mmCIF file with all atom_site columns, C-alpha atoms in Angstrom:
data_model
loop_
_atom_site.group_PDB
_atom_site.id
_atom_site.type_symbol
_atom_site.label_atom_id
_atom_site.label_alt_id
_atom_site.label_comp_id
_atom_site.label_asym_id
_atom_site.label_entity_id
_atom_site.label_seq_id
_atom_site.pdbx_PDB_ins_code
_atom_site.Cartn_x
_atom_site.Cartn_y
_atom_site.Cartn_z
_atom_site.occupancy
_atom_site.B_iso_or_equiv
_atom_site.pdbx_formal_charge
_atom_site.auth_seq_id
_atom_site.auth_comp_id
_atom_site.auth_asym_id
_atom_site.auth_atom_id
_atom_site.pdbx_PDB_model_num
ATOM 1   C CA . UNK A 1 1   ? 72.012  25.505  72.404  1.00 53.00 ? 75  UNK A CA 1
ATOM 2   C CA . UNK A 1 2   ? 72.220  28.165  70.165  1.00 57.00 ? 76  UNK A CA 1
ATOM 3   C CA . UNK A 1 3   ? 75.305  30.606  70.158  1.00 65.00 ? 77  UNK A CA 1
ATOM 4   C CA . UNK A 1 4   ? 74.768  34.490  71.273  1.00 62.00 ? 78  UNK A CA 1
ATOM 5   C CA . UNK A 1 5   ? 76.087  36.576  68.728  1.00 61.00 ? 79  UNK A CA 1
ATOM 6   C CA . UNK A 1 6   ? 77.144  39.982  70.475  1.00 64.00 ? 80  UNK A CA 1
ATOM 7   C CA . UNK A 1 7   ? 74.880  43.037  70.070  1.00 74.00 ? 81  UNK A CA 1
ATOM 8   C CA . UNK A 1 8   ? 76.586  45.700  67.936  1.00 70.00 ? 82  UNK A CA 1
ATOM 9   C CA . UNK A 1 9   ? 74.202  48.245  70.058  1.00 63.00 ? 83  UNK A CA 1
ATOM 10  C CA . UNK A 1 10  ? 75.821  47.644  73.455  1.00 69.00 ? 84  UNK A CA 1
ATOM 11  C CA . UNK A 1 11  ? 79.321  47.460  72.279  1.00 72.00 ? 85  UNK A CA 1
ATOM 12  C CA . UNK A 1 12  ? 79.114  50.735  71.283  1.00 67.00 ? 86  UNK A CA 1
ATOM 13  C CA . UNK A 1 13  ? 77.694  51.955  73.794  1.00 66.00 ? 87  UNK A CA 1
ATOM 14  C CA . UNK A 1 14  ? 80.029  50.382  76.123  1.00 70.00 ? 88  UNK A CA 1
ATOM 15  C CA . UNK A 1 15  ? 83.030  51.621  74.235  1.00 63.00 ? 89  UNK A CA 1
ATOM 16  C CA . UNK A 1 16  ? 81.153  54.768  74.234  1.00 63.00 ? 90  UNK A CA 1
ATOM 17  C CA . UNK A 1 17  ? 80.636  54.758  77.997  1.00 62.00 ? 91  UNK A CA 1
ATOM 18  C CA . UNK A 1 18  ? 84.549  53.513  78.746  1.00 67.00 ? 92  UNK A CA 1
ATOM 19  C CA . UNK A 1 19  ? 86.200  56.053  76.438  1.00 65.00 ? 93  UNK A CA 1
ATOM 20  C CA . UNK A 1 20  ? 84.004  59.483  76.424  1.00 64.00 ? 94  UNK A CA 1
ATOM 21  C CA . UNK A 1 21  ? 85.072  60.426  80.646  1.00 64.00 ? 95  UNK A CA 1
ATOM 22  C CA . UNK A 1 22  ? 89.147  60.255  79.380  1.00 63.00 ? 96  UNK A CA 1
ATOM 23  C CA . UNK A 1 23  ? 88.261  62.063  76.485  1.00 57.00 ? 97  UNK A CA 1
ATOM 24  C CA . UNK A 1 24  ? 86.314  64.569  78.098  1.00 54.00 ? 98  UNK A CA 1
ATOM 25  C CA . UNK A 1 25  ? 88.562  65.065  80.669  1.00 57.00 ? 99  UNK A CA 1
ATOM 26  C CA . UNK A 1 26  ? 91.792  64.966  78.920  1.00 62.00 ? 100 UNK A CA 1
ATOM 27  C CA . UNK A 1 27  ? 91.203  66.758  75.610  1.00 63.00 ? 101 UNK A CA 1
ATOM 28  C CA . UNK A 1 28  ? 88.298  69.786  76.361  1.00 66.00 ? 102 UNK A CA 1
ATOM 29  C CA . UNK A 1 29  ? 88.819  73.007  77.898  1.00 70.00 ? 103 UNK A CA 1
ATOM 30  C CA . UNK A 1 30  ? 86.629  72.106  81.162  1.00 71.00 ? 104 UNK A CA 1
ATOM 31  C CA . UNK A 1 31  ? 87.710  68.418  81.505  1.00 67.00 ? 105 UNK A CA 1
ATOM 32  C CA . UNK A 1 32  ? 91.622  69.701  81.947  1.00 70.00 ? 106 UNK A CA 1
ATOM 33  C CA . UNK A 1 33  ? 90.270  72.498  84.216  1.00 68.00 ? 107 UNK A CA 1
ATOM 34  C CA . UNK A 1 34  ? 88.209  69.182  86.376  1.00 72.00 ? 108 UNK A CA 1
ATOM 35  C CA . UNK A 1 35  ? 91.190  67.207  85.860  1.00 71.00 ? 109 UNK A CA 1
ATOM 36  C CA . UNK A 1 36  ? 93.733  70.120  87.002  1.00 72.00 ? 110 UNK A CA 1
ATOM 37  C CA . UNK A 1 37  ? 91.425  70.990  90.122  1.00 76.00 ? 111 UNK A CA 1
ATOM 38  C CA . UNK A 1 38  ? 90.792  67.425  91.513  1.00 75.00 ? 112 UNK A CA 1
ATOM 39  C CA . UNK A 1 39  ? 94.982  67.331  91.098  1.00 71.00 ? 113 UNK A CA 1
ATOM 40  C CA . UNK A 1 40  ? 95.160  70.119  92.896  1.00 65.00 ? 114 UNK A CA 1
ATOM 41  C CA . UNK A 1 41  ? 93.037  69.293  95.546  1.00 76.00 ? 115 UNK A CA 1
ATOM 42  C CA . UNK A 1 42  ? 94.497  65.483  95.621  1.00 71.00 ? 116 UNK A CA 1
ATOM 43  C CA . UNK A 1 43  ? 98.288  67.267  96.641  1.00 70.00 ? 117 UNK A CA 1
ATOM 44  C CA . UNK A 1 44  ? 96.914  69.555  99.615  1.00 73.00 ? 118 UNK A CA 1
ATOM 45  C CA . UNK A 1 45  ? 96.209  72.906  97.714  1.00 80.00 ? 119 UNK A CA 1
ATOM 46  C CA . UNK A 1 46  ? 94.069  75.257  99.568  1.00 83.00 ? 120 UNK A CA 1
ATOM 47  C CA . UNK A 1 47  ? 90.783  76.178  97.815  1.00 84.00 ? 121 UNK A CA 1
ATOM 48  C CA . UNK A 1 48  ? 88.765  79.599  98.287  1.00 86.00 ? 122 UNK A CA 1
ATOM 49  C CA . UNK A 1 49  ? 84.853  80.228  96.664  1.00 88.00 ? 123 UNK A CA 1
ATOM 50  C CA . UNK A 1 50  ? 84.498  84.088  96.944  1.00 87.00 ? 124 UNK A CA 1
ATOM 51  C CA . UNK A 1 51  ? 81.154  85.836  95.540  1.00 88.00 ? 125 UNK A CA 1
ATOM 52  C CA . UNK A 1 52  ? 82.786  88.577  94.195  1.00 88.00 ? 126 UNK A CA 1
ATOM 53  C CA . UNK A 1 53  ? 79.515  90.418  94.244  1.00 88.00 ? 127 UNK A CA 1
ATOM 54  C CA . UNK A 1 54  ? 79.112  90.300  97.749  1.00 88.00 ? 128 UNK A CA 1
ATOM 55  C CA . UNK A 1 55  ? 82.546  91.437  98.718  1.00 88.00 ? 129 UNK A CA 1
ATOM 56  C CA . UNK A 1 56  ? 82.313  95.482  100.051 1.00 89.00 ? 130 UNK A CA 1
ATOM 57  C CA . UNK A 1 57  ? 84.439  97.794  101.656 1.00 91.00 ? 131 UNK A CA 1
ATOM 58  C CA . UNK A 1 58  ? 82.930  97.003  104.878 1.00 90.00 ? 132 UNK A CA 1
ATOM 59  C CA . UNK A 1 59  ? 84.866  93.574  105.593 1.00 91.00 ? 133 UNK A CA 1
ATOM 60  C CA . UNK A 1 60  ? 87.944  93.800  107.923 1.00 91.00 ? 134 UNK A CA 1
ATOM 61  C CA . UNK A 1 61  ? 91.199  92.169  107.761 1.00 90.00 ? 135 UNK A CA 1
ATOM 62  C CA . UNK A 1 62  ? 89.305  90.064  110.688 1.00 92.00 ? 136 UNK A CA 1
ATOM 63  C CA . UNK A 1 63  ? 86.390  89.195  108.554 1.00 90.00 ? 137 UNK A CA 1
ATOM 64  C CA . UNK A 1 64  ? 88.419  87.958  106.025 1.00 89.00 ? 138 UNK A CA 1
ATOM 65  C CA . UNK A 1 65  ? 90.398  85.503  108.083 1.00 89.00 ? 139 UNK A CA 1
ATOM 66  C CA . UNK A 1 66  ? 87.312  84.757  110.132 1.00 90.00 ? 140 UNK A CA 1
ATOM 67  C CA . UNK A 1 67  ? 85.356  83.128  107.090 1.00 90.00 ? 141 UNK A CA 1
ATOM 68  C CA . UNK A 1 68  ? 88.819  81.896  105.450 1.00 89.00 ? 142 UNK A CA 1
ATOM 69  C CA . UNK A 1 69  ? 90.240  80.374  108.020 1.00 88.00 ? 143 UNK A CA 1
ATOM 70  C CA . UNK A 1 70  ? 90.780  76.958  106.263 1.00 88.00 ? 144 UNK A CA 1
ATOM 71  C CA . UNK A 1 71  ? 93.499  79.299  104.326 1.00 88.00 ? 145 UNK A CA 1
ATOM 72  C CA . UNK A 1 72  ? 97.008  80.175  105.947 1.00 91.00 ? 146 UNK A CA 1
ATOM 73  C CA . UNK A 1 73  ? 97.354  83.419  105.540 1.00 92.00 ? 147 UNK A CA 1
ATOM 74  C CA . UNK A 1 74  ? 100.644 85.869  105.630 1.00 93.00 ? 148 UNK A CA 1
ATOM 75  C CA . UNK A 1 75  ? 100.091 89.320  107.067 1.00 92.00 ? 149 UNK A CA 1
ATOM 76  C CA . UNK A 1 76  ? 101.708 92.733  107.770 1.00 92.00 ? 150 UNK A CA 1
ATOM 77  C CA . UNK A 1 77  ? 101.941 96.327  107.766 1.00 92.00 ? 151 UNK A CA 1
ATOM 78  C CA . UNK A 1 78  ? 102.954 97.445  104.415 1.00 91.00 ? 152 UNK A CA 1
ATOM 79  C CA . UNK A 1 79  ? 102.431 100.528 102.122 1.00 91.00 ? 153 UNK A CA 1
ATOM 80  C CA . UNK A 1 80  ? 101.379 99.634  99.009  1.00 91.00 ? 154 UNK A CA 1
ATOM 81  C CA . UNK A 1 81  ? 98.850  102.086 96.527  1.00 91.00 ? 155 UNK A CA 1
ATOM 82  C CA . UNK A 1 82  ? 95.835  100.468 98.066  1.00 92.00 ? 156 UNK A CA 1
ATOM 83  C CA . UNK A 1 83  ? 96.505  100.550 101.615 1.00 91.00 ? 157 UNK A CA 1
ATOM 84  C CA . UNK A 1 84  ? 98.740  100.223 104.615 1.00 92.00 ? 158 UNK A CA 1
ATOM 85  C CA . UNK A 1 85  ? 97.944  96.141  105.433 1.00 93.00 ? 159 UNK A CA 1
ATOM 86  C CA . UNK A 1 86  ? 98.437  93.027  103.051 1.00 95.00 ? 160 UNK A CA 1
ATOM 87  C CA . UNK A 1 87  ? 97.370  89.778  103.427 1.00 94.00 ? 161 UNK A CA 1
ATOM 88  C CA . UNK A 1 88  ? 98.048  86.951  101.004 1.00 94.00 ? 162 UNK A CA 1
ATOM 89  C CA . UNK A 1 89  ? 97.289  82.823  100.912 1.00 93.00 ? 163 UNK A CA 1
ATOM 90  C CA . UNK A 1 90  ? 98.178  80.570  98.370  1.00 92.00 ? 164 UNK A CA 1
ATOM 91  C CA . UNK A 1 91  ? 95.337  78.815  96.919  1.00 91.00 ? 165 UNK A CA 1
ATOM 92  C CA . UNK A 1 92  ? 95.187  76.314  94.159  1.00 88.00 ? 166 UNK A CA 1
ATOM 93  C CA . UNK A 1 93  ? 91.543  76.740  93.514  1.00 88.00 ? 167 UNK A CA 1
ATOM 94  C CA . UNK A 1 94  ? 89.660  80.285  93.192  1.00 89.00 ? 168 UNK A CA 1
ATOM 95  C CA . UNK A 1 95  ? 85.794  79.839  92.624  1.00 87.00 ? 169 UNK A CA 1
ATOM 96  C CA . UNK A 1 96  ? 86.848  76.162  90.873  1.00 86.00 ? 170 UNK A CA 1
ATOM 97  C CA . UNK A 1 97  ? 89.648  77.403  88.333  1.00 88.00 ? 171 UNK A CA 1
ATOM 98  C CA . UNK A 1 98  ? 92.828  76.867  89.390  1.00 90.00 ? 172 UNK A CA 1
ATOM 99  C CA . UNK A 1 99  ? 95.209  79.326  91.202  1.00 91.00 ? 173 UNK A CA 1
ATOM 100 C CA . UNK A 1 100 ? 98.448  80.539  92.889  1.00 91.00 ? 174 UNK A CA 1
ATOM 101 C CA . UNK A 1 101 ? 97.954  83.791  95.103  1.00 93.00 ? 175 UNK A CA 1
ATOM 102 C CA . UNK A 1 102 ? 95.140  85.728  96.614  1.00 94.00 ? 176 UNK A CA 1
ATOM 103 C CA . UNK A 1 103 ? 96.572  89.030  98.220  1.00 95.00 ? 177 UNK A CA 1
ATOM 104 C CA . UNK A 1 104 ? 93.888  91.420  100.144 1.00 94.00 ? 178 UNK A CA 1
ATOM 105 C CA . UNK A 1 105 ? 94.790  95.100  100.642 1.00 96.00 ? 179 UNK A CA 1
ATOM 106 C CA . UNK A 1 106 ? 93.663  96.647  103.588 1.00 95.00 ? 180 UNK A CA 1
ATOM 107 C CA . UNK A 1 107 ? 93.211  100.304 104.439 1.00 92.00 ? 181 UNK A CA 1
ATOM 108 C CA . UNK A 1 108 ? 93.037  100.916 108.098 1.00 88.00 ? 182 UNK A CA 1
ATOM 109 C CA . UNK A 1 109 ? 91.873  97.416  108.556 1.00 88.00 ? 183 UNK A CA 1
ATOM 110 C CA . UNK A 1 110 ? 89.041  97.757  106.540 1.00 94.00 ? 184 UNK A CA 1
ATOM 111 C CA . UNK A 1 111 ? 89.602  96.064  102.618 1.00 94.00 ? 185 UNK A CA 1
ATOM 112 C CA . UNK A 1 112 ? 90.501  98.216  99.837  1.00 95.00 ? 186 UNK A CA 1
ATOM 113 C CA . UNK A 1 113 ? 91.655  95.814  96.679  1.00 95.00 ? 187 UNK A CA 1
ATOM 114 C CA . UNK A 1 114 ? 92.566  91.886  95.938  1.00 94.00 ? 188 UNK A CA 1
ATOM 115 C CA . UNK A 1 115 ? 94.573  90.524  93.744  1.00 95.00 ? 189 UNK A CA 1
ATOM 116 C CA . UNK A 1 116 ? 93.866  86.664  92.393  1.00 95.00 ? 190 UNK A CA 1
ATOM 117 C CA . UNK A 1 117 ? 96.930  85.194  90.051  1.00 94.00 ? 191 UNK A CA 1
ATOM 118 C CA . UNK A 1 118 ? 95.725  82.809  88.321  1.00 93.00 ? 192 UNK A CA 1
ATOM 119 C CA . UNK A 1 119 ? 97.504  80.000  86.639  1.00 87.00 ? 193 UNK A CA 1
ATOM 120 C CA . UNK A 1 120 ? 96.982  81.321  82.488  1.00 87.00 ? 194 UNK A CA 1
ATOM 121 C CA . UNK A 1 121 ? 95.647  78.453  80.810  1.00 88.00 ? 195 UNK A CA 1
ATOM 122 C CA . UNK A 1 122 ? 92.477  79.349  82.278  1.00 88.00 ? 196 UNK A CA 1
ATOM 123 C CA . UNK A 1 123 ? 92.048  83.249  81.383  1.00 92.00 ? 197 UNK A CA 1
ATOM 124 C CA . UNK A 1 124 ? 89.451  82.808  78.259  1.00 91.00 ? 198 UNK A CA 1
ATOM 125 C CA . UNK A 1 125 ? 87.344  80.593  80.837  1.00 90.00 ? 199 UNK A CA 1
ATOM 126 C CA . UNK A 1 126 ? 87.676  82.890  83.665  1.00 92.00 ? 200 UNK A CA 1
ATOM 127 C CA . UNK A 1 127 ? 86.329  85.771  81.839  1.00 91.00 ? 201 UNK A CA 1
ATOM 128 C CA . UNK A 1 128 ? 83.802  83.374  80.596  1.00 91.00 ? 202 UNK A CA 1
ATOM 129 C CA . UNK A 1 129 ? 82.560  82.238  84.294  1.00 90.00 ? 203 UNK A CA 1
ATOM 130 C CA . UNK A 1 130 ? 82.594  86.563  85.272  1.00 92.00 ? 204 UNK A CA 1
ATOM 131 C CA . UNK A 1 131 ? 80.912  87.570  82.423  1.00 91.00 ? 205 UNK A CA 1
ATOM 132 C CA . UNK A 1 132 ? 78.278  84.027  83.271  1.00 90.00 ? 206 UNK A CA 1
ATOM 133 C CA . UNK A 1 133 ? 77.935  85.251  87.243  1.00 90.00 ? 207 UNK A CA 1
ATOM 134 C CA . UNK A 1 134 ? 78.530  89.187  86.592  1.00 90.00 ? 208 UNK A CA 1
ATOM 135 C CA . UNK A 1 135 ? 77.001  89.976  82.780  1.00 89.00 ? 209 UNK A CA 1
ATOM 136 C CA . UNK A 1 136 ? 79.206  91.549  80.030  1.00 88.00 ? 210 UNK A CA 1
ATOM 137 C CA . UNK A 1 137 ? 81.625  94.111  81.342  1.00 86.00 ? 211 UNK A CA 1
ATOM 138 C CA . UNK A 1 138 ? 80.518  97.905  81.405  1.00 83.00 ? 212 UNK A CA 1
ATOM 139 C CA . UNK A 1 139 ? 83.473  98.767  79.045  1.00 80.00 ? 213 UNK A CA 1
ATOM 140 C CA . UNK A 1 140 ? 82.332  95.968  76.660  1.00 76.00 ? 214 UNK A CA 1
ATOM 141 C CA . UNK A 1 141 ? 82.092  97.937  73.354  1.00 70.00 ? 215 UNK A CA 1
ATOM 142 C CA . UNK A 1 142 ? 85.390  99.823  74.130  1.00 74.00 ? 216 UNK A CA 1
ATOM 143 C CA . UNK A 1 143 ? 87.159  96.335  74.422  1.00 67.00 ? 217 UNK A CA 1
ATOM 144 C CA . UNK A 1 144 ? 86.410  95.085  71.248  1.00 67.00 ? 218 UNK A CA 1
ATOM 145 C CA . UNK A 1 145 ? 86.593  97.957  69.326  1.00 66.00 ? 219 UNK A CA 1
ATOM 146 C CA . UNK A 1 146 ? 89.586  97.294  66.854  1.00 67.00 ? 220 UNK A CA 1
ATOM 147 C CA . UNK A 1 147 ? 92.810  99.749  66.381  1.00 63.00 ? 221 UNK A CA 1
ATOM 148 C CA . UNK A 1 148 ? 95.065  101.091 69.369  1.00 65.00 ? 222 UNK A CA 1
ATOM 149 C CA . UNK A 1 149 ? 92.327  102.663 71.284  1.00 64.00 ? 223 UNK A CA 1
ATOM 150 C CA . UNK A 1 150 ? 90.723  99.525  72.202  1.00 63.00 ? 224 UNK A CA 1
ATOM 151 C CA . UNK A 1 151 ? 90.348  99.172  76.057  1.00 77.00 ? 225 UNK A CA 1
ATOM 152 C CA . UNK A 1 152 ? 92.848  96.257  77.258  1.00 83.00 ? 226 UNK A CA 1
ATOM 153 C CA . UNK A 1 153 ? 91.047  95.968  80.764  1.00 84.00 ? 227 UNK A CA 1
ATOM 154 C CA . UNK A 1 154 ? 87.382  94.673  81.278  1.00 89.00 ? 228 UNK A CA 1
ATOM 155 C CA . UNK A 1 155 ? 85.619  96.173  83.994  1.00 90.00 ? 229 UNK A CA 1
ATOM 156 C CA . UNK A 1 156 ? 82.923  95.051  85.694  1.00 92.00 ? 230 UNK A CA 1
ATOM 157 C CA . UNK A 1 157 ? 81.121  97.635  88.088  1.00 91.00 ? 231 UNK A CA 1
ATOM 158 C CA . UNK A 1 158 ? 79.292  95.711  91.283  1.00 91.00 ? 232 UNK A CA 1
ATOM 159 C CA . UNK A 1 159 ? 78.200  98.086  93.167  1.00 88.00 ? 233 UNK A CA 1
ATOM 160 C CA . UNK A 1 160 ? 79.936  97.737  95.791  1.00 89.00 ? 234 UNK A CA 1
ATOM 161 C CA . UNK A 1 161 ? 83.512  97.776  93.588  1.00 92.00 ? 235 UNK A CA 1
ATOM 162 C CA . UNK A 1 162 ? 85.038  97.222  90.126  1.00 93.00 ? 236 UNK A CA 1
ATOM 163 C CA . UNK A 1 163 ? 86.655  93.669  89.012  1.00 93.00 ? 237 UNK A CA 1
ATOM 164 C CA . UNK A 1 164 ? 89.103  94.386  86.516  1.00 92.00 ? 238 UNK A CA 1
ATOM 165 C CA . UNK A 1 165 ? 90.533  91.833  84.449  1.00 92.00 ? 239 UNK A CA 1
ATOM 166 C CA . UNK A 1 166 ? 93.231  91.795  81.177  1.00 90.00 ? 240 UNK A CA 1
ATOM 167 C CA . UNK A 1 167 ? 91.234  91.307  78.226  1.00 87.00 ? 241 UNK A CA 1
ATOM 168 C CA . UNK A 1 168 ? 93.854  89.030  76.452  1.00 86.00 ? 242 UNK A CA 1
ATOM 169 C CA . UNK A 1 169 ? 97.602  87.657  78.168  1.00 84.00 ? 243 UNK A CA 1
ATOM 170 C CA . UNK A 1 170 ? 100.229 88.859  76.267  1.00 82.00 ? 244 UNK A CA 1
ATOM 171 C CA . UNK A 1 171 ? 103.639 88.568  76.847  1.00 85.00 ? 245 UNK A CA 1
ATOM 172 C CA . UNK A 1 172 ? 104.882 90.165  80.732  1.00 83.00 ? 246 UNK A CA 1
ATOM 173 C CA . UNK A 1 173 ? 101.119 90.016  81.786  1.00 83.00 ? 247 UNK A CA 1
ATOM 174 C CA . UNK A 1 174 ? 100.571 88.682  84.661  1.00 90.00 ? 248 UNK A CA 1
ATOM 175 C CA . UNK A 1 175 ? 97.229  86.417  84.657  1.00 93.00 ? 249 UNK A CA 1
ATOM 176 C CA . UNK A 1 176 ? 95.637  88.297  87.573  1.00 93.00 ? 250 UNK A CA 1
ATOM 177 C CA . UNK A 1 177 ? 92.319  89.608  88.436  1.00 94.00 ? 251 UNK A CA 1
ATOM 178 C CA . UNK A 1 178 ? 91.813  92.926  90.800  1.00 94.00 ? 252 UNK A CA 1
ATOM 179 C CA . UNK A 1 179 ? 88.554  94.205  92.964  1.00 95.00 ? 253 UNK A CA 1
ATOM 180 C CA . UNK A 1 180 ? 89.029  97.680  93.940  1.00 94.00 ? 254 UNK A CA 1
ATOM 181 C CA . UNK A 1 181 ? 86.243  99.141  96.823  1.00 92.00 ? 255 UNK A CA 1
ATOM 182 C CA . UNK A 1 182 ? 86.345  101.924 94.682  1.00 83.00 ? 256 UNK A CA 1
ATOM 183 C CA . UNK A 1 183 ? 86.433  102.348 90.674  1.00 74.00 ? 257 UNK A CA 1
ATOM 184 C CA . UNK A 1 184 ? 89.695  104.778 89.523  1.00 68.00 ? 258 UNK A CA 1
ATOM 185 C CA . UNK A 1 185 ? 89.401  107.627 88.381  1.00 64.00 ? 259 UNK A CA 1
ATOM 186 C CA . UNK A 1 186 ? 89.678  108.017 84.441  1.00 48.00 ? 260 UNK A CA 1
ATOM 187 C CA . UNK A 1 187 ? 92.478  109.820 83.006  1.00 42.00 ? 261 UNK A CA 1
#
């Protein structure tokens, strides 16, 4: 009987097929973002998936735990510049990048603002996936324009509200994204 001599073909493609899901997940941008979700989600961490489109003025502090209720959430009466009622979960996952806080304001029960921290590795991909689901911000042109007059906040107008998000995390930024129910007024 004659000996098999081993096909170069499906060795490499075997080495190809054993090596390429570590690499993937350990050394790109949206493997480590996989990786650091499914870790997340392996030690207990809440997740939330929010259309930030559909999201309107017209939800109550009710609504919110209603359709969240998977999250435990902290509320109370408190004064704060958008409203006089704050809710806030922790969440690992927001929308499948992964997260600390979520905070809703509430004004008279009704919503007024969030606030998403999010953990800052993921800031270039998060304004990535918004400007994917949402289109370039409105201020676009004013954000990259060069020199101190440059816009440091990217706004996206729904509709229905304005996400605003840091253009780039410097030091004492907080990685955070806000909706407002309704855009602020220009100084």
């Amino acid at each position: 009987m004659a000996e098999k001599k081993p096909n170069l073909h499906k060795t490499l493609l075997i080495l190809v097929l054993v090596f390429t899901p570590p690499f993937w997940l350990l050394l790109t941008d949206d493997g480590m973002r996989v990786s650091d979700t499914a870790l997340l989600w392996l030690i207990g961490e809440d997740e939330i998936k929010l259309n930030v489109r559909e999201i309107d003025a017209g939800f109550t502090r009710e609504d919110i735990q209603t359709v969240f209720h998977e999250n435990e959430w902290v509320c109370g009466e408190k004064v704060t510049p958008f409203g006089n009622n704050v809710c806030a979960a922790k969440v690992g996952v927001f929308n499948g990048f992964p997260a600390r806080l979520l905070t809703v304001f509430f004004r008279d029960q009704y919503i007024s603002a969030f606030k998403l921290i999010y953990r800052d590795p993921y800031h270039e991909q998060l304004i990535g996936h918004f400007i994917q689901q949402l289109g370039q911000p409105g201020n676009v042109a004013e954000a990259l324009a060069e020199g101190p007059d440059a816009d440091n906040v990217l706004e996206w107008d729904l509709g229905k509200g304005v996400l605003l998000m840091s253009k780039e995390l410097g030091e004492g930024v907080e990685p955070s994204v806000l909706w407002l129910a309704a855009k602020p007024d220009s100084p």
